[in-house]
mmCIF file with all atom_site columns, C-alpha atoms in Angstrom:
data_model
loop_
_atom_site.group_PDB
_atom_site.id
_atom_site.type_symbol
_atom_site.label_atom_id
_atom_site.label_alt_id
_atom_site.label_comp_id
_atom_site.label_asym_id
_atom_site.label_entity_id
_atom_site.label_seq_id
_atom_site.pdbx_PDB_ins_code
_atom_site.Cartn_x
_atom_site.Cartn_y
_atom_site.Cartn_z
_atom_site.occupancy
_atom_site.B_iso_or_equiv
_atom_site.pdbx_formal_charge
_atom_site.auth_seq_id
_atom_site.auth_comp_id
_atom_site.auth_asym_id
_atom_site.auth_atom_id
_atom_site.pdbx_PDB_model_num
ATOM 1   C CA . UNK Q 1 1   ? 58.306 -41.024 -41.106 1.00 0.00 ? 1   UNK Q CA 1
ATOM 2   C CA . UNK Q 1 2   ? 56.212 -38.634 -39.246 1.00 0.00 ? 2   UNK Q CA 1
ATOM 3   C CA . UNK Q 1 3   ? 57.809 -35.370 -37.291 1.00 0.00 ? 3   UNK Q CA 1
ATOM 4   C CA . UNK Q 1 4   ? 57.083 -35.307 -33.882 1.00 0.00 ? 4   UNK Q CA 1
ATOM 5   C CA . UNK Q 1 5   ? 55.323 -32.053 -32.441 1.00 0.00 ? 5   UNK Q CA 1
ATOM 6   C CA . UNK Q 1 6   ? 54.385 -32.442 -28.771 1.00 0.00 ? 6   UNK Q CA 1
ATOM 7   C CA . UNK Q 1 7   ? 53.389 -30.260 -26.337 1.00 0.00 ? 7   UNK Q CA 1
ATOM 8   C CA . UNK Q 1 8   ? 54.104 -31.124 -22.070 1.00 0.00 ? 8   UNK Q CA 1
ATOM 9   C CA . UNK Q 1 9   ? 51.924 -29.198 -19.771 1.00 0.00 ? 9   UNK Q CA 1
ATOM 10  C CA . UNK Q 1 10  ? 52.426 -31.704 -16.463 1.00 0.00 ? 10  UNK Q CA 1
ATOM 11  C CA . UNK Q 1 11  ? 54.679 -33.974 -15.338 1.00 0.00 ? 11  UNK Q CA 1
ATOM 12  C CA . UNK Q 1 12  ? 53.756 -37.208 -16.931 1.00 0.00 ? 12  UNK Q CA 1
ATOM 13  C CA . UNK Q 1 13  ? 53.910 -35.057 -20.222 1.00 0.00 ? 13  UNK Q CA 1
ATOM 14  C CA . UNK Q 1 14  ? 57.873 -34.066 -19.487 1.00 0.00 ? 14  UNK Q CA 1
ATOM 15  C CA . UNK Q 1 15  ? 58.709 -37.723 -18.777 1.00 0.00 ? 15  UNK Q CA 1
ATOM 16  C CA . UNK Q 1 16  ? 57.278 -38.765 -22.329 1.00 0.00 ? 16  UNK Q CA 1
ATOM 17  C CA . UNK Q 1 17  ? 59.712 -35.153 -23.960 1.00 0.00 ? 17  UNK Q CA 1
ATOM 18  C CA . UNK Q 1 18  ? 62.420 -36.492 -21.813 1.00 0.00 ? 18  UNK Q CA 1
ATOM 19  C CA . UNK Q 1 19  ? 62.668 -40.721 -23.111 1.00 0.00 ? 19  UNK Q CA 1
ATOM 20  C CA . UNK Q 1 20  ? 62.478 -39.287 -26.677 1.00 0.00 ? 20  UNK Q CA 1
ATOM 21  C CA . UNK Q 1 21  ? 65.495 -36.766 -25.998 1.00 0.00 ? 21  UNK Q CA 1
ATOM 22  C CA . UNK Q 1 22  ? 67.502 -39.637 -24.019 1.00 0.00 ? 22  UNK Q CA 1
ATOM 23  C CA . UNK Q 1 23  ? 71.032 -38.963 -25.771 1.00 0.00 ? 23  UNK Q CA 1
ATOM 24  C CA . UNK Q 1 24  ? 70.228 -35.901 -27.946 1.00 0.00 ? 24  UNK Q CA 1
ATOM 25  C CA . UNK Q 1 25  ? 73.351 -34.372 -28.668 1.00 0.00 ? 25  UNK Q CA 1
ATOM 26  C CA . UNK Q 1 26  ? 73.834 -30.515 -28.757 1.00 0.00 ? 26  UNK Q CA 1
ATOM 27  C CA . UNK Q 1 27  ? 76.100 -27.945 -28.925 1.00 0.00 ? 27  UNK Q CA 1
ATOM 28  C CA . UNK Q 1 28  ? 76.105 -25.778 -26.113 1.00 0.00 ? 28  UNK Q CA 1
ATOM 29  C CA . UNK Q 1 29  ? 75.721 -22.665 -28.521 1.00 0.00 ? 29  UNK Q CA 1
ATOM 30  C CA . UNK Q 1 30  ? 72.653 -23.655 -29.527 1.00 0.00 ? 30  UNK Q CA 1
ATOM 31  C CA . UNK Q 1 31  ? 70.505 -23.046 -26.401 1.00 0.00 ? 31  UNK Q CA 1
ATOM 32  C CA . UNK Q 1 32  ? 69.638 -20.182 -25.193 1.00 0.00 ? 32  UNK Q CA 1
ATOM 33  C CA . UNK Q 1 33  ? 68.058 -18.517 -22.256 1.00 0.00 ? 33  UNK Q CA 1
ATOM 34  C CA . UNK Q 1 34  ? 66.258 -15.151 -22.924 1.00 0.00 ? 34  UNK Q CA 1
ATOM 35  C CA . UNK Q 1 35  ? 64.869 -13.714 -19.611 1.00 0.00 ? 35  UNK Q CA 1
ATOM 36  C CA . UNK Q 1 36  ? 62.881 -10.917 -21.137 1.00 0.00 ? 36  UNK Q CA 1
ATOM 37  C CA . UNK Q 1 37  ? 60.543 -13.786 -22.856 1.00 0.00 ? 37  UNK Q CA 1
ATOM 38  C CA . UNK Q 1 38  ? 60.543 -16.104 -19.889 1.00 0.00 ? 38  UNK Q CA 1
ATOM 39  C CA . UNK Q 1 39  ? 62.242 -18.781 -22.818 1.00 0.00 ? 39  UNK Q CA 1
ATOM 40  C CA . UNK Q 1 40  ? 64.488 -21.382 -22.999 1.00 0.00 ? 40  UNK Q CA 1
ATOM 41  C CA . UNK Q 1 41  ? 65.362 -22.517 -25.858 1.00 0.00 ? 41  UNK Q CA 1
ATOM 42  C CA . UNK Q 1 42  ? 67.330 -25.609 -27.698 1.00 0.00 ? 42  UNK Q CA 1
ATOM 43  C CA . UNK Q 1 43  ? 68.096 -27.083 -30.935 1.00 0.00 ? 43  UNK Q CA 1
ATOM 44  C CA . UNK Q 1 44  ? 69.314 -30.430 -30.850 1.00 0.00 ? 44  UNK Q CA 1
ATOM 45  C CA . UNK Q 1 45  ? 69.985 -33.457 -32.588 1.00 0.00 ? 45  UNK Q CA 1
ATOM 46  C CA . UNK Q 1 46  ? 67.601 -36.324 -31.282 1.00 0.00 ? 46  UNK Q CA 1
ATOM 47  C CA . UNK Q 1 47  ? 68.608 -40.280 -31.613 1.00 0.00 ? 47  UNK Q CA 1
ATOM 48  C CA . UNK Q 1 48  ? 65.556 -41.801 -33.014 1.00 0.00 ? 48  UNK Q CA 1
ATOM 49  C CA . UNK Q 1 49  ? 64.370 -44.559 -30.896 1.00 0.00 ? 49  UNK Q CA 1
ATOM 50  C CA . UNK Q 1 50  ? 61.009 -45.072 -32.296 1.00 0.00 ? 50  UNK Q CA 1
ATOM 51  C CA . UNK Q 1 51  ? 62.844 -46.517 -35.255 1.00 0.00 ? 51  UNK Q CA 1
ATOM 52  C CA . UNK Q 1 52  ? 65.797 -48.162 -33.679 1.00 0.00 ? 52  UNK Q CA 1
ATOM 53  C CA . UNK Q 1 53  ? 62.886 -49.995 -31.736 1.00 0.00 ? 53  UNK Q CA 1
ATOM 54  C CA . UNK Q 1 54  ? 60.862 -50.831 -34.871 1.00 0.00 ? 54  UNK Q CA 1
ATOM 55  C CA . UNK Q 1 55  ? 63.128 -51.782 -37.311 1.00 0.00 ? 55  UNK Q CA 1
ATOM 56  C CA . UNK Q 1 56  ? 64.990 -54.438 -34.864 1.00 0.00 ? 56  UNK Q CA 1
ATOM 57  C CA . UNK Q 1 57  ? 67.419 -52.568 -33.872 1.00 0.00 ? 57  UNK Q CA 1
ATOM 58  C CA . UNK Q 1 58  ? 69.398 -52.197 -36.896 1.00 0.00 ? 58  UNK Q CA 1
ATOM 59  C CA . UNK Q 1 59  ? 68.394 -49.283 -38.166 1.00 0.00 ? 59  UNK Q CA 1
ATOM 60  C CA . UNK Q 1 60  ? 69.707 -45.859 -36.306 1.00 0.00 ? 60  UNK Q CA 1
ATOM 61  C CA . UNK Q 1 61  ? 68.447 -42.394 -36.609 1.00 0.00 ? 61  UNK Q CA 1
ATOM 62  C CA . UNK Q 1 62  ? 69.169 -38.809 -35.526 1.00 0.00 ? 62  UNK Q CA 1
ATOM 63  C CA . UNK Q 1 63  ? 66.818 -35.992 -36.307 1.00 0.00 ? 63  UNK Q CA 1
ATOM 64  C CA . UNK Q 1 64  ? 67.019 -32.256 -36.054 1.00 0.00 ? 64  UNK Q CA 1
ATOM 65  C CA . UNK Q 1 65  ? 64.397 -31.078 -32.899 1.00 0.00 ? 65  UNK Q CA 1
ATOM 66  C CA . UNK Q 1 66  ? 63.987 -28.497 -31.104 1.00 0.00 ? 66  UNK Q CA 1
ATOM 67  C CA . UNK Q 1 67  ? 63.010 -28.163 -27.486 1.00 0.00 ? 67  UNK Q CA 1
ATOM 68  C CA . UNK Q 1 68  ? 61.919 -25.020 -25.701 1.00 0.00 ? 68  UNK Q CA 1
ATOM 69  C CA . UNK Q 1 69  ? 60.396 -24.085 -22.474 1.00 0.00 ? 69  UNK Q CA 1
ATOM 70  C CA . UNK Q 1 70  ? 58.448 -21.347 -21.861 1.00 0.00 ? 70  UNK Q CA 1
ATOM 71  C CA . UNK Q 1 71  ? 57.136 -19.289 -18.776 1.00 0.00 ? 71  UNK Q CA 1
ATOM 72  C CA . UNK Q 1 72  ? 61.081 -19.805 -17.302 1.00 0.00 ? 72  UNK Q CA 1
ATOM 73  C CA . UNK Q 1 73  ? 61.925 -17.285 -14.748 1.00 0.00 ? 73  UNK Q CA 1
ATOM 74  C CA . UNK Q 1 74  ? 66.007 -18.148 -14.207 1.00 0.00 ? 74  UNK Q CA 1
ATOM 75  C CA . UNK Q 1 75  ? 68.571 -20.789 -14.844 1.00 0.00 ? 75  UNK Q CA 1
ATOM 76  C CA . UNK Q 1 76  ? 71.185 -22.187 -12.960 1.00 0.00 ? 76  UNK Q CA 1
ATOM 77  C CA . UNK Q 1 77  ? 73.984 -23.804 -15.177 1.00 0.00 ? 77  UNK Q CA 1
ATOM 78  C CA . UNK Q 1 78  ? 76.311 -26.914 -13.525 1.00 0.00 ? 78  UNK Q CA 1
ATOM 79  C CA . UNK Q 1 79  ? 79.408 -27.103 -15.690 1.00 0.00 ? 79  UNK Q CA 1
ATOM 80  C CA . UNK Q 1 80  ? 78.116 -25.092 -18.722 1.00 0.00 ? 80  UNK Q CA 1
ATOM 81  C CA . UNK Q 1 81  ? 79.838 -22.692 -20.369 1.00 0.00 ? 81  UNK Q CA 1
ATOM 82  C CA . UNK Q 1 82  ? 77.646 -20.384 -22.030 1.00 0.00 ? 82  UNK Q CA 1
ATOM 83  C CA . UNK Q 1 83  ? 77.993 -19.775 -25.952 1.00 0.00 ? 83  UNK Q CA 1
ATOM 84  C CA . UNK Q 1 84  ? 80.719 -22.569 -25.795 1.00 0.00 ? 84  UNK Q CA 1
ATOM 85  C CA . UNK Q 1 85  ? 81.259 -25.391 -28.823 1.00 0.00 ? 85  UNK Q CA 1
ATOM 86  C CA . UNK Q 1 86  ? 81.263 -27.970 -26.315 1.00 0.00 ? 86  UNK Q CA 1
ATOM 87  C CA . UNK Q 1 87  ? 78.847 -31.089 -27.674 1.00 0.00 ? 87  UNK Q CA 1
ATOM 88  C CA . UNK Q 1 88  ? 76.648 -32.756 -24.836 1.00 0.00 ? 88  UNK Q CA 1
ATOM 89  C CA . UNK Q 1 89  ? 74.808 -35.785 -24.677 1.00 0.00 ? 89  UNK Q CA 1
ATOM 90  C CA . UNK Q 1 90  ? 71.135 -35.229 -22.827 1.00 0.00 ? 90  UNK Q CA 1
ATOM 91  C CA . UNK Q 1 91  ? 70.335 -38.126 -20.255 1.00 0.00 ? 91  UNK Q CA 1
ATOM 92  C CA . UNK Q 1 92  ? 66.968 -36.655 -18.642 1.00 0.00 ? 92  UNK Q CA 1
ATOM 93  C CA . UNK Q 1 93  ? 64.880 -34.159 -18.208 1.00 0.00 ? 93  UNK Q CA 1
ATOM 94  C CA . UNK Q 1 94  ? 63.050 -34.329 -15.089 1.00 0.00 ? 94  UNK Q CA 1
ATOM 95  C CA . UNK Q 1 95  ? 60.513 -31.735 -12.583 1.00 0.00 ? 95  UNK Q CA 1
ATOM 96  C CA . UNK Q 1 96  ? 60.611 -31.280 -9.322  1.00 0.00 ? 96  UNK Q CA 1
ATOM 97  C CA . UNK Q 1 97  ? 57.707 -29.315 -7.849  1.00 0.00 ? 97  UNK Q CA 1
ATOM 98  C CA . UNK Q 1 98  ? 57.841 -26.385 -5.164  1.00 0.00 ? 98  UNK Q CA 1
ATOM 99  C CA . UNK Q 1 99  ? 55.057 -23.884 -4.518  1.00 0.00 ? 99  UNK Q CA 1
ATOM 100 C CA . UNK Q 1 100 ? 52.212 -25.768 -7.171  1.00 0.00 ? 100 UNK Q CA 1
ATOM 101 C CA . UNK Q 1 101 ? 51.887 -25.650 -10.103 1.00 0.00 ? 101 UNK Q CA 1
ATOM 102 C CA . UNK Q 1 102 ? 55.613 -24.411 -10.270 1.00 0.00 ? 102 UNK Q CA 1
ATOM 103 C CA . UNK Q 1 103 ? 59.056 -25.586 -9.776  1.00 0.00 ? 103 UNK Q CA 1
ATOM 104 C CA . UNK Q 1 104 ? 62.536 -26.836 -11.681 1.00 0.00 ? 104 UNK Q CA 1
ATOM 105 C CA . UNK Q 1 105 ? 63.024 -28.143 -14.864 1.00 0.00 ? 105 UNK Q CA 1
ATOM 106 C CA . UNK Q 1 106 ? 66.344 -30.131 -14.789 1.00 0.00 ? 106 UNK Q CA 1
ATOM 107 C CA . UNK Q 1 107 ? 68.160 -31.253 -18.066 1.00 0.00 ? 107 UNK Q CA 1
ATOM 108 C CA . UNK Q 1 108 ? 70.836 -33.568 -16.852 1.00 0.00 ? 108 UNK Q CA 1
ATOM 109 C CA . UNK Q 1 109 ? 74.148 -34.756 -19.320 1.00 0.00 ? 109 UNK Q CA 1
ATOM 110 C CA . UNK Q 1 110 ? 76.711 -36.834 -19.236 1.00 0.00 ? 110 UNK Q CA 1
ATOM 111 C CA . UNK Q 1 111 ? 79.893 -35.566 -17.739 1.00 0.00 ? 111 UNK Q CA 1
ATOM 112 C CA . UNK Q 1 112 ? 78.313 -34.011 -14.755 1.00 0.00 ? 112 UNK Q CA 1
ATOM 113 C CA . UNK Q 1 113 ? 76.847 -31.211 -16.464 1.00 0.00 ? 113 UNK Q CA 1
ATOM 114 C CA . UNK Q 1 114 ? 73.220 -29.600 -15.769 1.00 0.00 ? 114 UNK Q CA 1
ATOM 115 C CA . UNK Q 1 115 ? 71.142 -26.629 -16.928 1.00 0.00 ? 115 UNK Q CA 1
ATOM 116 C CA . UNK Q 1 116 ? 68.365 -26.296 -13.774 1.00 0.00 ? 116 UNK Q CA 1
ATOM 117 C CA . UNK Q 1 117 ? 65.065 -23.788 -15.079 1.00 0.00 ? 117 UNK Q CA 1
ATOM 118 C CA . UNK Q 1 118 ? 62.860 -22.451 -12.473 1.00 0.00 ? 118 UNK Q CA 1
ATOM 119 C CA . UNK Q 1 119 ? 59.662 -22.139 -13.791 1.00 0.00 ? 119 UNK Q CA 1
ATOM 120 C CA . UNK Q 1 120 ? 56.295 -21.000 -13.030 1.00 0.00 ? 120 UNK Q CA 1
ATOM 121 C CA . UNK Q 1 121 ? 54.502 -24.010 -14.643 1.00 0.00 ? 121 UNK Q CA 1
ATOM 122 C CA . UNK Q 1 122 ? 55.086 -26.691 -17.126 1.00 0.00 ? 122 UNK Q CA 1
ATOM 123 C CA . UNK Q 1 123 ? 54.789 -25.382 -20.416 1.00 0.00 ? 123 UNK Q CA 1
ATOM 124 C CA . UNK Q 1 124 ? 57.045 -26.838 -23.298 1.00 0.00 ? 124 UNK Q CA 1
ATOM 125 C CA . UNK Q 1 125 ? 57.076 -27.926 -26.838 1.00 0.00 ? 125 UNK Q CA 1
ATOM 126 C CA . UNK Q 1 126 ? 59.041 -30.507 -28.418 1.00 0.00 ? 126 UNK Q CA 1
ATOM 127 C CA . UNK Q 1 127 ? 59.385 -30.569 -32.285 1.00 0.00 ? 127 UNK Q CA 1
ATOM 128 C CA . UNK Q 1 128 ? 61.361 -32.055 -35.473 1.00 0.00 ? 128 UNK Q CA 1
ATOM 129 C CA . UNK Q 1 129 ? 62.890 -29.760 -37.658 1.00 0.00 ? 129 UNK Q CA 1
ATOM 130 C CA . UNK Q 1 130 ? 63.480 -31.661 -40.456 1.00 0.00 ? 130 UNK Q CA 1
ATOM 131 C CA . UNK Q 1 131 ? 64.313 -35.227 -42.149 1.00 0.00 ? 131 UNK Q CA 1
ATOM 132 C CA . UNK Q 1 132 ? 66.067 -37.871 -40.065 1.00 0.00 ? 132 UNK Q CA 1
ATOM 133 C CA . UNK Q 1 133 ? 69.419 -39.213 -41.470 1.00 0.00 ? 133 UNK Q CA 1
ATOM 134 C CA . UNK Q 1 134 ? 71.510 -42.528 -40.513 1.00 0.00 ? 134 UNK Q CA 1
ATOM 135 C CA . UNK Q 1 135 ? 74.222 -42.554 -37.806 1.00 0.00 ? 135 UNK Q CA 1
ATOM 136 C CA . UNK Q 1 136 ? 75.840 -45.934 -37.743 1.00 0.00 ? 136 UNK Q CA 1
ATOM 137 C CA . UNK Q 1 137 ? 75.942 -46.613 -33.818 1.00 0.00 ? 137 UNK Q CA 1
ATOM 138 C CA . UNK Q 1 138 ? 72.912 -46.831 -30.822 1.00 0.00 ? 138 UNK Q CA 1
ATOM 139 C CA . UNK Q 1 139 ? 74.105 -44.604 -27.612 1.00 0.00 ? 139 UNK Q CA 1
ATOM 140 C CA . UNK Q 1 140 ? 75.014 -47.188 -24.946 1.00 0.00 ? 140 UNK Q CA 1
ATOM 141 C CA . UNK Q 1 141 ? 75.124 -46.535 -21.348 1.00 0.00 ? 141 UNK Q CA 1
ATOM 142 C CA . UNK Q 1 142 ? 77.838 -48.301 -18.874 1.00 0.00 ? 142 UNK Q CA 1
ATOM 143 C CA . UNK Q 1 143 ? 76.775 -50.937 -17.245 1.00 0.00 ? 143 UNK Q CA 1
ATOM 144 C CA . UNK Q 1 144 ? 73.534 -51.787 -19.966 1.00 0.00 ? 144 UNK Q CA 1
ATOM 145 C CA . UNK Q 1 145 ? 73.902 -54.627 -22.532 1.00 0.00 ? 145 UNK Q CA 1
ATOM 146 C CA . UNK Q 1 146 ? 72.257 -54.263 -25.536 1.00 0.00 ? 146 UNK Q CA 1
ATOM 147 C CA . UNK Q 1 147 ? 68.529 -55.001 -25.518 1.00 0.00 ? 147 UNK Q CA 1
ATOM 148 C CA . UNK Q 1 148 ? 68.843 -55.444 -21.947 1.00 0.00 ? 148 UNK Q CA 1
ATOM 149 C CA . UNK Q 1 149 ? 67.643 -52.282 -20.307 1.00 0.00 ? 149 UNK Q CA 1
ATOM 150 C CA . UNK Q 1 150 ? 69.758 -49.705 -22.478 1.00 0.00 ? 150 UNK Q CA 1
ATOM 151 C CA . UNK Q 1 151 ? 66.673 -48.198 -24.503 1.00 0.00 ? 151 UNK Q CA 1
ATOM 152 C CA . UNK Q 1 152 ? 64.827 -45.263 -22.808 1.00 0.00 ? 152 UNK Q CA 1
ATOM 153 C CA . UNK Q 1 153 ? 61.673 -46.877 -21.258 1.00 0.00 ? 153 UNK Q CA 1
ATOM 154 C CA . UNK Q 1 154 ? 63.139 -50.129 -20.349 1.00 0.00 ? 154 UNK Q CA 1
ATOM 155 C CA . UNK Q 1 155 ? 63.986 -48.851 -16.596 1.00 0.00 ? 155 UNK Q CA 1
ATOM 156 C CA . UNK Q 1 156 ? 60.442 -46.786 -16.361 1.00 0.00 ? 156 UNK Q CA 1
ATOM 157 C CA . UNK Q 1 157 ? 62.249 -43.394 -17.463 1.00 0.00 ? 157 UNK Q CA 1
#
């Protein structure tokens, strides 16, 4: 299985980073903000929905990736606690443009929580760490049935 290393410099780019992050789960200790660099920065543990896809849905994944944004000029945090151990689960990470080419970089998770990055332009990077390993369950969302709509993709995101 091949690591992912991906690089988003426009919107279209972002939507691809954010369906292969849809229900990453992280640690809120492992991101990071550093304003002197203009970087964010995550480490996270991706579900694998290539594979989940592939193999018939039987076979889960989660892998090691890292995410990180660069050129980042604040962030606004929405029911974060900085250098907590609260876990997360990563629904979307969308743009929303103001003064071209820049604007804000939204990561949105479940239980109403959201880091919000105001950047200059898109510039990110999106890469495996290491080996993938088996988790026994799919995320599900409420509402989706299984194969019906529940995968990332299936609802255009």
């Amino acid at each position: 299985m091949e690591q992912l290393k991906l690089i988003a410099l426009d919107e279209e780019d972002l939507a691809v980073v954010s369906s292969l992050l849809q229900d990453a789960v992280m640690r809120v200790g492992d991101m990071t903000y550093v304003p002197g660099q203009k970087r964010f920065a995550a480490v996270l543990n991706r579900f694998d929905w290539e594979t989940a896809t592939k193999q018939g849905g039987k076979d889960f994944r989660r892998r090691r990736a890292a995410l990180r944004f660069d050129r980042v000029f604040g962030a606004r945090l929405k029911n974060v606690k900085p250098g907590s151990e609260r876990v997360l689960s990563l629904l979307a990470v969308r743009f929303e443009p103001s003064e071209a080419p820049g604007g804000h970089v939204t990561l949105t998770f479940s239980g109403d929580a959201s880091i919000q990055l105001q950047i200059e332009c898109i510039e990110a990077e999106l890469r495996d760490l290491g080996p993938a390993w088996r988790t026994r369950s799919k995320p599900e969302h409420p509402g989706g049935e299984s194969g019906a709509g529940s995968e990332p993709g299936a609802n255009g995101s």
